[in-house]
JSON list of C-alpha atoms in Angstrom, two decimals:
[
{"chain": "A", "resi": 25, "resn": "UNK", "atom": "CA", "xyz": [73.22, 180.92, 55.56]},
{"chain": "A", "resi": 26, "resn": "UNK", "atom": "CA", "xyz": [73.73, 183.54, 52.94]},
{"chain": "A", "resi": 27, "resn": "UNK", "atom": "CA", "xyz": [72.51, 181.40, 50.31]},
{"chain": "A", "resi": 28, "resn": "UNK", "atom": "CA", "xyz": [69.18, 180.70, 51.55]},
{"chain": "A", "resi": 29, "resn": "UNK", "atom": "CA", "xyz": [68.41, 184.03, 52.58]},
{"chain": "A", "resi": 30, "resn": "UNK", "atom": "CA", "xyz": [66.64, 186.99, 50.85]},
{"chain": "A", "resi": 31, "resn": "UNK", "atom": "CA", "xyz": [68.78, 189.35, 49.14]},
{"chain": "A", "resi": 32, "resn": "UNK", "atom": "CA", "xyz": [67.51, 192.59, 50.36]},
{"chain": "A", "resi": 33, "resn": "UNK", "atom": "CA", "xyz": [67.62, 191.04, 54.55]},
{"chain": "A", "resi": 34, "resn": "UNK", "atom": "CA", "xyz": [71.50, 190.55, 53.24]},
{"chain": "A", "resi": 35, "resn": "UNK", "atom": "CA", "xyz": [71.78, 194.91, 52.16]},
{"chain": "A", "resi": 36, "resn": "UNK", "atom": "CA", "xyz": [69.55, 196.16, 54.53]},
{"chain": "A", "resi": 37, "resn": "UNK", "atom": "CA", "xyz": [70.36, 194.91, 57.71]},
{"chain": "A", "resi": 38, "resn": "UNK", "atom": "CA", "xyz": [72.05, 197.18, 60.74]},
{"chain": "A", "resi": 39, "resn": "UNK", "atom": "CA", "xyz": [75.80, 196.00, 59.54]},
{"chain": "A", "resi": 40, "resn": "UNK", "atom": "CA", "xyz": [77.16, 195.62, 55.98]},
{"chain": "A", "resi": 41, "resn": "UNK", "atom": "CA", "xyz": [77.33, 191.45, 54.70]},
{"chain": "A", "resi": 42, "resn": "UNK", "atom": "CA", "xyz": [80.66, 190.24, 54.22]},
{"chain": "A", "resi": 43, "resn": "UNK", "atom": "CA", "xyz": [82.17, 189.50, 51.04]},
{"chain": "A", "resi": 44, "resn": "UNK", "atom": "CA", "xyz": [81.95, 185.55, 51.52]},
{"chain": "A", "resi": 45, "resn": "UNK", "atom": "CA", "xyz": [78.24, 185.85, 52.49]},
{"chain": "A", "resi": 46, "resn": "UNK", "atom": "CA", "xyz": [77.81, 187.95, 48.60]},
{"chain": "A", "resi": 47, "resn": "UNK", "atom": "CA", "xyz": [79.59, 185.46, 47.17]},
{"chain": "A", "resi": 48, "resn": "UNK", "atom": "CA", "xyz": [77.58, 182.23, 48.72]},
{"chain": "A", "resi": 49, "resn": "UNK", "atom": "CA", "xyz": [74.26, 184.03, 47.99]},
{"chain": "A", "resi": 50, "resn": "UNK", "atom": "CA", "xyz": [75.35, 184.51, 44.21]},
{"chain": "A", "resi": 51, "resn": "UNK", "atom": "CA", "xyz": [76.32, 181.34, 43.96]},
{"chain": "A", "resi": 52, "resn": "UNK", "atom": "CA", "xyz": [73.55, 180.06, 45.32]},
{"chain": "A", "resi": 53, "resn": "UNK", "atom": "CA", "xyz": [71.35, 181.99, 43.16]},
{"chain": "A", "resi": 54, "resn": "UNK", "atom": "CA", "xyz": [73.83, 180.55, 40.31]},
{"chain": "A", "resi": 55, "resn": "UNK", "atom": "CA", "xyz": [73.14, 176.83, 40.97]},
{"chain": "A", "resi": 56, "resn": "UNK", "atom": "CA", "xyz": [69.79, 177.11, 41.78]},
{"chain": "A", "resi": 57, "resn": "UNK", "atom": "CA", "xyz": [68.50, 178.34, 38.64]},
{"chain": "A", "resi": 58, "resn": "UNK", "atom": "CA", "xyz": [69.97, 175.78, 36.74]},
{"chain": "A", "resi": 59, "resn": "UNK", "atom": "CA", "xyz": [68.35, 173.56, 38.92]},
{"chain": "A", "resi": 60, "resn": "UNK", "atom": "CA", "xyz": [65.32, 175.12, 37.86]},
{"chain": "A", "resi": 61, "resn": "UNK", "atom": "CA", "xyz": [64.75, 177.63, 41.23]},
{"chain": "A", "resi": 62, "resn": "UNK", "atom": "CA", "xyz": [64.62, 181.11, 40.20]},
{"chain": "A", "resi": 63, "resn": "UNK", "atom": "CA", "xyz": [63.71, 182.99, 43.18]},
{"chain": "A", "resi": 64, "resn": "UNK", "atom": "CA", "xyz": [67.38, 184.09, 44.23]},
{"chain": "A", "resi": 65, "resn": "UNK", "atom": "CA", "xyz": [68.69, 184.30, 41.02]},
{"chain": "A", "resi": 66, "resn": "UNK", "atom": "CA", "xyz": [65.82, 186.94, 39.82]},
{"chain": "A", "resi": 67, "resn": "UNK", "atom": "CA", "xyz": [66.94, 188.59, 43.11]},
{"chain": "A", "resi": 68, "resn": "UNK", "atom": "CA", "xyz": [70.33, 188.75, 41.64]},
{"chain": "A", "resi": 69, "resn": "UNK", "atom": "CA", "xyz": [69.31, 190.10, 38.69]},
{"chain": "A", "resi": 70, "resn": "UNK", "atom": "CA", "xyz": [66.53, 192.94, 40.27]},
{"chain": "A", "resi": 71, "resn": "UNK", "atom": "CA", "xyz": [69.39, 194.34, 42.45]},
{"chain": "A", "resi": 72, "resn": "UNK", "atom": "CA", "xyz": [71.90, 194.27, 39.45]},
{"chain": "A", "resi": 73, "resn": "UNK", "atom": "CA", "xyz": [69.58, 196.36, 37.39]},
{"chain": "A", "resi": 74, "resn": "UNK", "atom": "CA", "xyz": [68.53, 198.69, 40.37]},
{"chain": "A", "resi": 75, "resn": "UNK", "atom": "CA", "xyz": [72.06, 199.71, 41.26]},
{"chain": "A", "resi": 76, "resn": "UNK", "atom": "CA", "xyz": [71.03, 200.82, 44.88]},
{"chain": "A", "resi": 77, "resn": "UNK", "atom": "CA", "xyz": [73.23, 202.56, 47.42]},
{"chain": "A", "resi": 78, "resn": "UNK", "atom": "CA", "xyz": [74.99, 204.43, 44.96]},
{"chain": "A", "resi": 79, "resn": "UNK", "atom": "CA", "xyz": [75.59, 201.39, 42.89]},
{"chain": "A", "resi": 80, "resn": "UNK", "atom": "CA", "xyz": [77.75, 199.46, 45.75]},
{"chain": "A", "resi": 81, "resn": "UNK", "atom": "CA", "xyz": [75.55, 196.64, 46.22]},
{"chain": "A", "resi": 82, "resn": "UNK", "atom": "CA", "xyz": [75.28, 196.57, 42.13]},
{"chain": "A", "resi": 83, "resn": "UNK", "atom": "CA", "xyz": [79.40, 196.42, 42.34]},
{"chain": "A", "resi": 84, "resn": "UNK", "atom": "CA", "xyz": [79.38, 193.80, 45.12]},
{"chain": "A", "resi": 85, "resn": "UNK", "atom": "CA", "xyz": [77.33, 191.34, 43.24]},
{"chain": "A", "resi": 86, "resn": "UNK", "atom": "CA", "xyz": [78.93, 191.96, 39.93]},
{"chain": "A", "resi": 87, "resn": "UNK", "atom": "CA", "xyz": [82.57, 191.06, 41.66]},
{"chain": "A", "resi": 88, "resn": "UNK", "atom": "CA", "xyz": [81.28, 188.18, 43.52]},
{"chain": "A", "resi": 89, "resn": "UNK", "atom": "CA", "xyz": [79.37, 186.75, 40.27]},
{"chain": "A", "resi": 90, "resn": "UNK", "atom": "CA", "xyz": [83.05, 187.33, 38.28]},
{"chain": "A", "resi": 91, "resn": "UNK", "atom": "CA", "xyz": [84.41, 184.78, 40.08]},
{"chain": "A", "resi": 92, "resn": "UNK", "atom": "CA", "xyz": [81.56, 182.66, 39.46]},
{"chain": "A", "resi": 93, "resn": "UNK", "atom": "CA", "xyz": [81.46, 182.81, 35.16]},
{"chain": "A", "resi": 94, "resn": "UNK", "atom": "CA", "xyz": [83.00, 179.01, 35.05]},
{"chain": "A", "resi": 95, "resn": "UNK", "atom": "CA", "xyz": [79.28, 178.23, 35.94]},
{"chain": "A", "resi": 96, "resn": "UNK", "atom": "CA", "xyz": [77.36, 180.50, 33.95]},
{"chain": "A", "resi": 97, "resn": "UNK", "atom": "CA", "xyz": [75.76, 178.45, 30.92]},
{"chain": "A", "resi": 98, "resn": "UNK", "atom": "CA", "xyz": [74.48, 180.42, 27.63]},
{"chain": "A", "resi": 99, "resn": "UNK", "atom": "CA", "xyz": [70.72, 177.90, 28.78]},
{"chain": "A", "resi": 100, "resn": "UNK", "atom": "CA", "xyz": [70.36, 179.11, 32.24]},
{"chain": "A", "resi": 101, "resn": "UNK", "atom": "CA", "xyz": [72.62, 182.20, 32.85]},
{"chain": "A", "resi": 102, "resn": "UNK", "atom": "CA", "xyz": [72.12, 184.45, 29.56]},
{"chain": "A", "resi": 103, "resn": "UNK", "atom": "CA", "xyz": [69.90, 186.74, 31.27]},
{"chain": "A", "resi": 104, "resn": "UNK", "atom": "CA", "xyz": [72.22, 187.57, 34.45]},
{"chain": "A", "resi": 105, "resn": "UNK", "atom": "CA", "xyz": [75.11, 188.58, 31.69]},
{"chain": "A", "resi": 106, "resn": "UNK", "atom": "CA", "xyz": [72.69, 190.67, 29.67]},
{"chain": "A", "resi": 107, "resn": "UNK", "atom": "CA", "xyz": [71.12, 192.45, 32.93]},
{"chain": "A", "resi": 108, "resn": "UNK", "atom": "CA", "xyz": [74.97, 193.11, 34.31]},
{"chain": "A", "resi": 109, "resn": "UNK", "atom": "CA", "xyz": [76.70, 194.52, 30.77]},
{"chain": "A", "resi": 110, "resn": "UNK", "atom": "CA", "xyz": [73.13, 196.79, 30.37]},
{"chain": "A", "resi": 111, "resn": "UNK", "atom": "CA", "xyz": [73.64, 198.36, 33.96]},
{"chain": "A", "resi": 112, "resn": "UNK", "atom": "CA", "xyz": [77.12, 198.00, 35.25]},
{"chain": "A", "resi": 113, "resn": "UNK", "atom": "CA", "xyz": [77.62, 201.83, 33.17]},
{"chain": "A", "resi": 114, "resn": "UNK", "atom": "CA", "xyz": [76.02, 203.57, 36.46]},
{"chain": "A", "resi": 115, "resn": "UNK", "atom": "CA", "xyz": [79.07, 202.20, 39.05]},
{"chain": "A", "resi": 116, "resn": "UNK", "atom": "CA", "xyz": [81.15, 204.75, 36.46]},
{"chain": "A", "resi": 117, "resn": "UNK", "atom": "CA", "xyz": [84.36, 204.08, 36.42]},
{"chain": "A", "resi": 118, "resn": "UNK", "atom": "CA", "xyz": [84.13, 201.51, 38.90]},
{"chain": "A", "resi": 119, "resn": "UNK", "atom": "CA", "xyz": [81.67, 200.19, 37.03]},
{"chain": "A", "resi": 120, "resn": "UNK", "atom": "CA", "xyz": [83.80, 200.32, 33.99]},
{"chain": "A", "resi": 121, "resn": "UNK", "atom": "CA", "xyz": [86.49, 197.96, 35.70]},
{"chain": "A", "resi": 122, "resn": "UNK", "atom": "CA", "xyz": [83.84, 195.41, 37.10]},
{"chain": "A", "resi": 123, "resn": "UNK", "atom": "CA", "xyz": [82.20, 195.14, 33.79]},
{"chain": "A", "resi": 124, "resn": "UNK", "atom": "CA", "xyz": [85.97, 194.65, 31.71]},
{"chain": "A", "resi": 125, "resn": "UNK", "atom": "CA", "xyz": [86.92, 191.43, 34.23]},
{"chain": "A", "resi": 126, "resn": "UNK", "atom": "CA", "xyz": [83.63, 189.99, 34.28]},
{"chain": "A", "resi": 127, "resn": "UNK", "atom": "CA", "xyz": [82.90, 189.84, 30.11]},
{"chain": "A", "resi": 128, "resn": "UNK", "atom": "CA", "xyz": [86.50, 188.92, 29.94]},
{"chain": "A", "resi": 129, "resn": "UNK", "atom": "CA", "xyz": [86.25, 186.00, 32.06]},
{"chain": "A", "resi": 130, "resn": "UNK", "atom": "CA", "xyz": [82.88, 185.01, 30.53]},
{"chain": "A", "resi": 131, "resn": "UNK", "atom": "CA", "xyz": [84.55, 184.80, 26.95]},
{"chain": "A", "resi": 132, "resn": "UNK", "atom": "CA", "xyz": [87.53, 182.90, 28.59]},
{"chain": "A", "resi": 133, "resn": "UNK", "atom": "CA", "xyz": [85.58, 180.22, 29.79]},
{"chain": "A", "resi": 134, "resn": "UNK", "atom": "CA", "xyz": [82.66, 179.76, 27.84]},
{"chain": "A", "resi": 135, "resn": "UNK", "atom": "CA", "xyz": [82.87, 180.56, 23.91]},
{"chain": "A", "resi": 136, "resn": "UNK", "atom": "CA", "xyz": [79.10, 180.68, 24.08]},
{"chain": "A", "resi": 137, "resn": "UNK", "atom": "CA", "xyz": [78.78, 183.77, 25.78]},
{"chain": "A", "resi": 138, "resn": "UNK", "atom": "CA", "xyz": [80.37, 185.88, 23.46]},
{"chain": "A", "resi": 139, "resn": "UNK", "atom": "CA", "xyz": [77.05, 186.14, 21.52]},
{"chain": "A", "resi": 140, "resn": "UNK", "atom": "CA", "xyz": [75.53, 187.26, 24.42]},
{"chain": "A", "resi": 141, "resn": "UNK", "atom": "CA", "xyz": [78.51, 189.70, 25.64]},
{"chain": "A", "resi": 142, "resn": "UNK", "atom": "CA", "xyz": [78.51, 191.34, 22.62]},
{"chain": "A", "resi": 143, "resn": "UNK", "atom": "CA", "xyz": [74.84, 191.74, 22.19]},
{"chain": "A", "resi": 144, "resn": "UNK", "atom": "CA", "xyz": [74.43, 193.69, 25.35]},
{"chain": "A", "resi": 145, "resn": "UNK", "atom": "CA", "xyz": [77.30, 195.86, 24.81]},
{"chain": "A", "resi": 146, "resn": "UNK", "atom": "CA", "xyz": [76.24, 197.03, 21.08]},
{"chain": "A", "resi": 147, "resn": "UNK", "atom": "CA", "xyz": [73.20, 197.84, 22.53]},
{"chain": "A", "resi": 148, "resn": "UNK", "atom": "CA", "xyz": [74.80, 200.84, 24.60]},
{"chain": "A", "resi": 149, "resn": "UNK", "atom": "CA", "xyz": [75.47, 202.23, 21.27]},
{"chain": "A", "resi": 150, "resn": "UNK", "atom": "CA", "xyz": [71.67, 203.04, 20.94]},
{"chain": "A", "resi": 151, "resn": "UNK", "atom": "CA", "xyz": [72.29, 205.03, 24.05]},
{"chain": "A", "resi": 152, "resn": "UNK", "atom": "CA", "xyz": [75.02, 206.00, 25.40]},
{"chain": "A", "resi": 153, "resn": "UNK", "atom": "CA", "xyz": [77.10, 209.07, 22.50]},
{"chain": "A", "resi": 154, "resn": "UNK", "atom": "CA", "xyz": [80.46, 209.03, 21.59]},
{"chain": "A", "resi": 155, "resn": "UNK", "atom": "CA", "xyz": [80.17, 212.90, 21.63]},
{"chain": "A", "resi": 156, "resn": "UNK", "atom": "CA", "xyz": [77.82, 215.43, 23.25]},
{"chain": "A", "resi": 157, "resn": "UNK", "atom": "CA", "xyz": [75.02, 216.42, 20.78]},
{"chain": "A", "resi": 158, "resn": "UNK", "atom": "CA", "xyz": [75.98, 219.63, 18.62]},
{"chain": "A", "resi": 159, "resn": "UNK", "atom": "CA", "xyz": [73.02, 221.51, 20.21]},
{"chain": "A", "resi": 160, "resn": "UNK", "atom": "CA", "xyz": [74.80, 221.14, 23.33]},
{"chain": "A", "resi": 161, "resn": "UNK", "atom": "CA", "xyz": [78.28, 220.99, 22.40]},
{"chain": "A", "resi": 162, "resn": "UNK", "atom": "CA", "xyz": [79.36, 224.64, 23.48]},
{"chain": "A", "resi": 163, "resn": "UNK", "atom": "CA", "xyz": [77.91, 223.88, 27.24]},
{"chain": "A", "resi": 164, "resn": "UNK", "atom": "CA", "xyz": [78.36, 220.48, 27.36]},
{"chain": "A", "resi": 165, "resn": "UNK", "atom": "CA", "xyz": [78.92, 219.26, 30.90]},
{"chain": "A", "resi": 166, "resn": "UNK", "atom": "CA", "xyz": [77.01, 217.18, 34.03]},
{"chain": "A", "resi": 167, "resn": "UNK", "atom": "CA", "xyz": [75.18, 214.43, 31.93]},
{"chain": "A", "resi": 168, "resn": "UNK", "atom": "CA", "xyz": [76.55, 215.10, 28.81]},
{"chain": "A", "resi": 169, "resn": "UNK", "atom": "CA", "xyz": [80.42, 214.61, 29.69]},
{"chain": "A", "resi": 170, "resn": "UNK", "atom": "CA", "xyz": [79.31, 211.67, 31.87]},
{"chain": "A", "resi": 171, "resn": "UNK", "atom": "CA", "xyz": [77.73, 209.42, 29.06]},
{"chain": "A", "resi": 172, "resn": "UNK", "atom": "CA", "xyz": [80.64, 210.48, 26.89]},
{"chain": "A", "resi": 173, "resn": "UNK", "atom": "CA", "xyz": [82.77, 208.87, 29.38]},
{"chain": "A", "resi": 174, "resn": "UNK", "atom": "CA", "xyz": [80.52, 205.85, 29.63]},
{"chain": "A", "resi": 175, "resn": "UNK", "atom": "CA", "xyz": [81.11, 205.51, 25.54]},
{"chain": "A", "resi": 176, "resn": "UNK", "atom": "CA", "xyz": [84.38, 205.17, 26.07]},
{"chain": "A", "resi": 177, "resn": "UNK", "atom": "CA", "xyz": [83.94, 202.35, 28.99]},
{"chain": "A", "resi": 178, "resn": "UNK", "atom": "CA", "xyz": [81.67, 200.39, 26.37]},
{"chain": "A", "resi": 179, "resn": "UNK", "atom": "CA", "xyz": [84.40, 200.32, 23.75]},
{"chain": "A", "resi": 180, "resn": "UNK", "atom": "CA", "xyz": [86.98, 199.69, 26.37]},
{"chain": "A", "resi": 181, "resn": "UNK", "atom": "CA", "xyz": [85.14, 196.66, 27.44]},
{"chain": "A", "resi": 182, "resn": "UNK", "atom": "CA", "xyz": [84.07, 195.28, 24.05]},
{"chain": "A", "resi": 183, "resn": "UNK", "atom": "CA", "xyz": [87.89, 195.77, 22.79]},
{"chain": "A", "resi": 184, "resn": "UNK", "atom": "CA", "xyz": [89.15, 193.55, 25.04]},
{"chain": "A", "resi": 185, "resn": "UNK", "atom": "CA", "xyz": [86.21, 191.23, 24.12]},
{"chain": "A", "resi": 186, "resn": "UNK", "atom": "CA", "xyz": [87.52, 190.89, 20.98]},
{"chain": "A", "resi": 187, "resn": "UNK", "atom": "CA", "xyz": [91.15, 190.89, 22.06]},
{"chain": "A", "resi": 188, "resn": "UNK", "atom": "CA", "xyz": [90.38, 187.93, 24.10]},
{"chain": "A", "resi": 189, "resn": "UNK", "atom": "CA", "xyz": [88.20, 186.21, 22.04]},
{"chain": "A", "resi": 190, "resn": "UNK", "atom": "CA", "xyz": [89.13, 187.28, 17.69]},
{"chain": "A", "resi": 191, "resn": "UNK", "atom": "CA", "xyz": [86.65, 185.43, 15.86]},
{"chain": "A", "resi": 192, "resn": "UNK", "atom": "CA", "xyz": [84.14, 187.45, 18.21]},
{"chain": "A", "resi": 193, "resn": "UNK", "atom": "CA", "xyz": [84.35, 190.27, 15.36]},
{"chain": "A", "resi": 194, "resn": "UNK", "atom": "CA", "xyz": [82.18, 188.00, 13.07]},
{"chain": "A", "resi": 195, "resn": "UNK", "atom": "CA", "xyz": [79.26, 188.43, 15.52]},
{"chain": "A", "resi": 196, "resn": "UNK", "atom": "CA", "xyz": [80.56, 192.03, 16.24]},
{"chain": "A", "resi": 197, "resn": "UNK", "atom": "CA", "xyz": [79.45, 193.11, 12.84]},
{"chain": "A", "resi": 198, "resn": "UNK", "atom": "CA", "xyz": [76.35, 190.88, 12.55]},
{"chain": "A", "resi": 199, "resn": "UNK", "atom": "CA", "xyz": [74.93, 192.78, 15.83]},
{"chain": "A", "resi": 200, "resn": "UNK", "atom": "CA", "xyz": [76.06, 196.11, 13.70]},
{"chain": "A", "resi": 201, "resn": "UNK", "atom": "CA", "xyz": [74.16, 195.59, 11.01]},
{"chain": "A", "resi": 202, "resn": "UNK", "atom": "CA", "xyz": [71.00, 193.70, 13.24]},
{"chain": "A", "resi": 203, "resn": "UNK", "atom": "CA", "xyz": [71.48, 197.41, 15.29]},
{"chain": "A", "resi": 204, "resn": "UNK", "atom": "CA", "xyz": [71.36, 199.85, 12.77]},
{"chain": "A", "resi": 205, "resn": "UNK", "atom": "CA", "xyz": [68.24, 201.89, 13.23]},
{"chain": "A", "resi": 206, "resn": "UNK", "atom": "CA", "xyz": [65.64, 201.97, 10.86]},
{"chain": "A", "resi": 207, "resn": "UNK", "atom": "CA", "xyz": [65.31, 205.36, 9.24]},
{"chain": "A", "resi": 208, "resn": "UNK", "atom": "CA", "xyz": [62.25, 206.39, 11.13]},
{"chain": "A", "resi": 209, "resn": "UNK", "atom": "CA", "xyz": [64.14, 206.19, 14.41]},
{"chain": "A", "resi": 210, "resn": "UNK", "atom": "CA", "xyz": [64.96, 209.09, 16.12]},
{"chain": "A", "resi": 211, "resn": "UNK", "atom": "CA", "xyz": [67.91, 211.29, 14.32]},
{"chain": "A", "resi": 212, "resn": "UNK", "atom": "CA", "xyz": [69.74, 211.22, 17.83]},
{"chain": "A", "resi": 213, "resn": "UNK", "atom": "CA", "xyz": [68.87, 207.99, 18.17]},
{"chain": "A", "resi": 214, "resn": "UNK", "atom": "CA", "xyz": [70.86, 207.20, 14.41]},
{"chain": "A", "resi": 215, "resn": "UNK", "atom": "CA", "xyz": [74.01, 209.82, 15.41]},
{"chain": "A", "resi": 216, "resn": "UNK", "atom": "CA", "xyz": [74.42, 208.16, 18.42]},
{"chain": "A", "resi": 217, "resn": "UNK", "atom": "CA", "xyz": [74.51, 204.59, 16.59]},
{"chain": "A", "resi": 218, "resn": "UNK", "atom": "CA", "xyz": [76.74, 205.73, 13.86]},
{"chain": "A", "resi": 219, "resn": "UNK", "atom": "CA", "xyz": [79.30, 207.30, 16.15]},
{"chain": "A", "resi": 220, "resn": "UNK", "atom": "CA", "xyz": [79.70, 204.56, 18.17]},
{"chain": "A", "resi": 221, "resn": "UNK", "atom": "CA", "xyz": [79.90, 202.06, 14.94]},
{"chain": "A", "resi": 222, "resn": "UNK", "atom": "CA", "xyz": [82.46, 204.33, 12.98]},
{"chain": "A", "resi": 223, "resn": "UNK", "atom": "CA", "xyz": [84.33, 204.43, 16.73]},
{"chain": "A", "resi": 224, "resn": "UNK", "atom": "CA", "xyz": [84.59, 200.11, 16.65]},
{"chain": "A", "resi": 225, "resn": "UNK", "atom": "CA", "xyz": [86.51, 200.38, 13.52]},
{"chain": "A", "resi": 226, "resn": "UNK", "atom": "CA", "xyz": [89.43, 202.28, 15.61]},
{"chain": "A", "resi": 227, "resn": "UNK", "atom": "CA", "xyz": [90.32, 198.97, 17.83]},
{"chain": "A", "resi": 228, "resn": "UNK", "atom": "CA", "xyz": [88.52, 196.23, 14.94]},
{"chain": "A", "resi": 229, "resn": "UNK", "atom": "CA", "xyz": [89.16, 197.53, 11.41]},
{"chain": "A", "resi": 230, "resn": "UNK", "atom": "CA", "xyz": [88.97, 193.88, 9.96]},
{"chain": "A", "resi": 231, "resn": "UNK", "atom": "CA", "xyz": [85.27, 193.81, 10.13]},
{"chain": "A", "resi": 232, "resn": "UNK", "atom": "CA", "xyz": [85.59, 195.98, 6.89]},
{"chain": "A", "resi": 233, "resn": "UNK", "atom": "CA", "xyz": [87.81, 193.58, 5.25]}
]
C-alpha cells in the first residue's frame, strides 16, 4: 500500500504512481506524525523542498496534501506548510497556482495557520525582488525576469490570504516589522525587503491605518 511504502520506491519506479497512491501516502504521512511517526512525513517534506523531476513530484504532493489541510494542526503539521510556501516558487507558474489553493484552504479551515502562512510567505520578501537590481536593469533577463515573476506569485498568494482570512493583516504587519533587516544586512538584501513591503500596501493599505 502506498501509505506504508517509501516515498522515493513510489517516484522512481519503471511506471509513474497514480494520483490515489500520492494521495494515500500523504495522508499517511499526515496521520502518522500526529501519531507521533515521522518517518513518512519527513519524506514528505525532503521531496517538497527538493522539487525533483522538474518540480512534478514537488507539484504532485503539494495537490494531494491540498486536499488534505482539514487535518493539518498548527502542533504537528506547521513544518509541512512552512517547507511547501518556502519551495512551491520553483513549479513557476504552476507552482504559483498549487501554492494559492493550498494556503487558501489552510486559512479556511484552520484560523491557526494563518500565522504560519504568512510567516513563510514574508519571508520570500528577503529573496525573491519586486524588480531586477539597477545594475542589471538594462539586460535584465533569464534569472532576473524569472524571480520578478515569482514576486508577483508571492503577493498573489498572500492577497488572497488576506482576502480570505482579514484580520490576517494584524499578523501581516507584525511579520513586517519582525522582517525588516537590520542595517548591517546586505543593501540588496534591504531593497529587496522594502520593495516587496511598499508592494503589500497596493492589495492591504489598512495596515497603515
Amino acid at each position: 500500500a502506498a501509505g506504508n511504502m517509501d516515498i522515493e520506491a513510489l517516484f522512481k519506479r519503471d511506471y509513474p504512481p497514480e494520483d490515489s497512491e500520492i494521495q494515500q501516502f500523504v495522508q499517511h504521512a499526515i496521520t502518522a506524525k500526529a501519531n507521533g511517526d515521522v518517518f513518512s512525513y519527513q519524506q514528505l517534506c525532503d521531496t517538497i523542498k527538493g522539487g525533483g523531476d522538474g518540480g512534478q513530484h514537488q507539484l504532485a504532493l503539494l495537490r494531494a496534501l491540498t486536499k488534505c489541510t482539514a487535518s493539518l494542526t498548527i502542533k504537528d503539521h506547521h513544518s509541512v506548510v512552512s517547507v511547501v510556501l518556502n519551495n512551491c516558487w520553483r513549479g513557476g507558474e504552476s507552482g504559483v497556482d498549487a501554492a494559492e489553493v493550498f494556503a487558501v484552504n489552510c486559512v479556511s479551515v484552520n484560523a491557526e495557520l494563518v500565522p504560519t502562512c504568512i510567516s513563510a510567505l514574508t519571508k520570500q520578501f528577503l529573496e525573491i525582488p519586486v524588480s531586477p537590481p539597477p545594475q542589471r536593469s538594462e539586460s535584465q533577463g533569464g534569472d532576473e525576469e524569472k524571480e520578478v515573476v515569482l514576486s508577483h506569485g508571492v503577493h498573489r498568494v498572500l492577497s488572497r490570504v488576506i482576502e480570505t482570512f482579514p484580520t490576517g493583516s494584524t499578523t501581516l504587519l507584525d511579520q513586517l516589522k519582525d522582517r525588516f533587516p537590520h542595517k548591517r544586512r546586505d543593501l540588496e538584501m534591504q531593497r529587496c525587503f522594502l520593495e516587496n513591503a511598499l508592494q503589500v500596501l497596493e492589495y492591504v493599505p489598512q495596515i497603515l491605518a
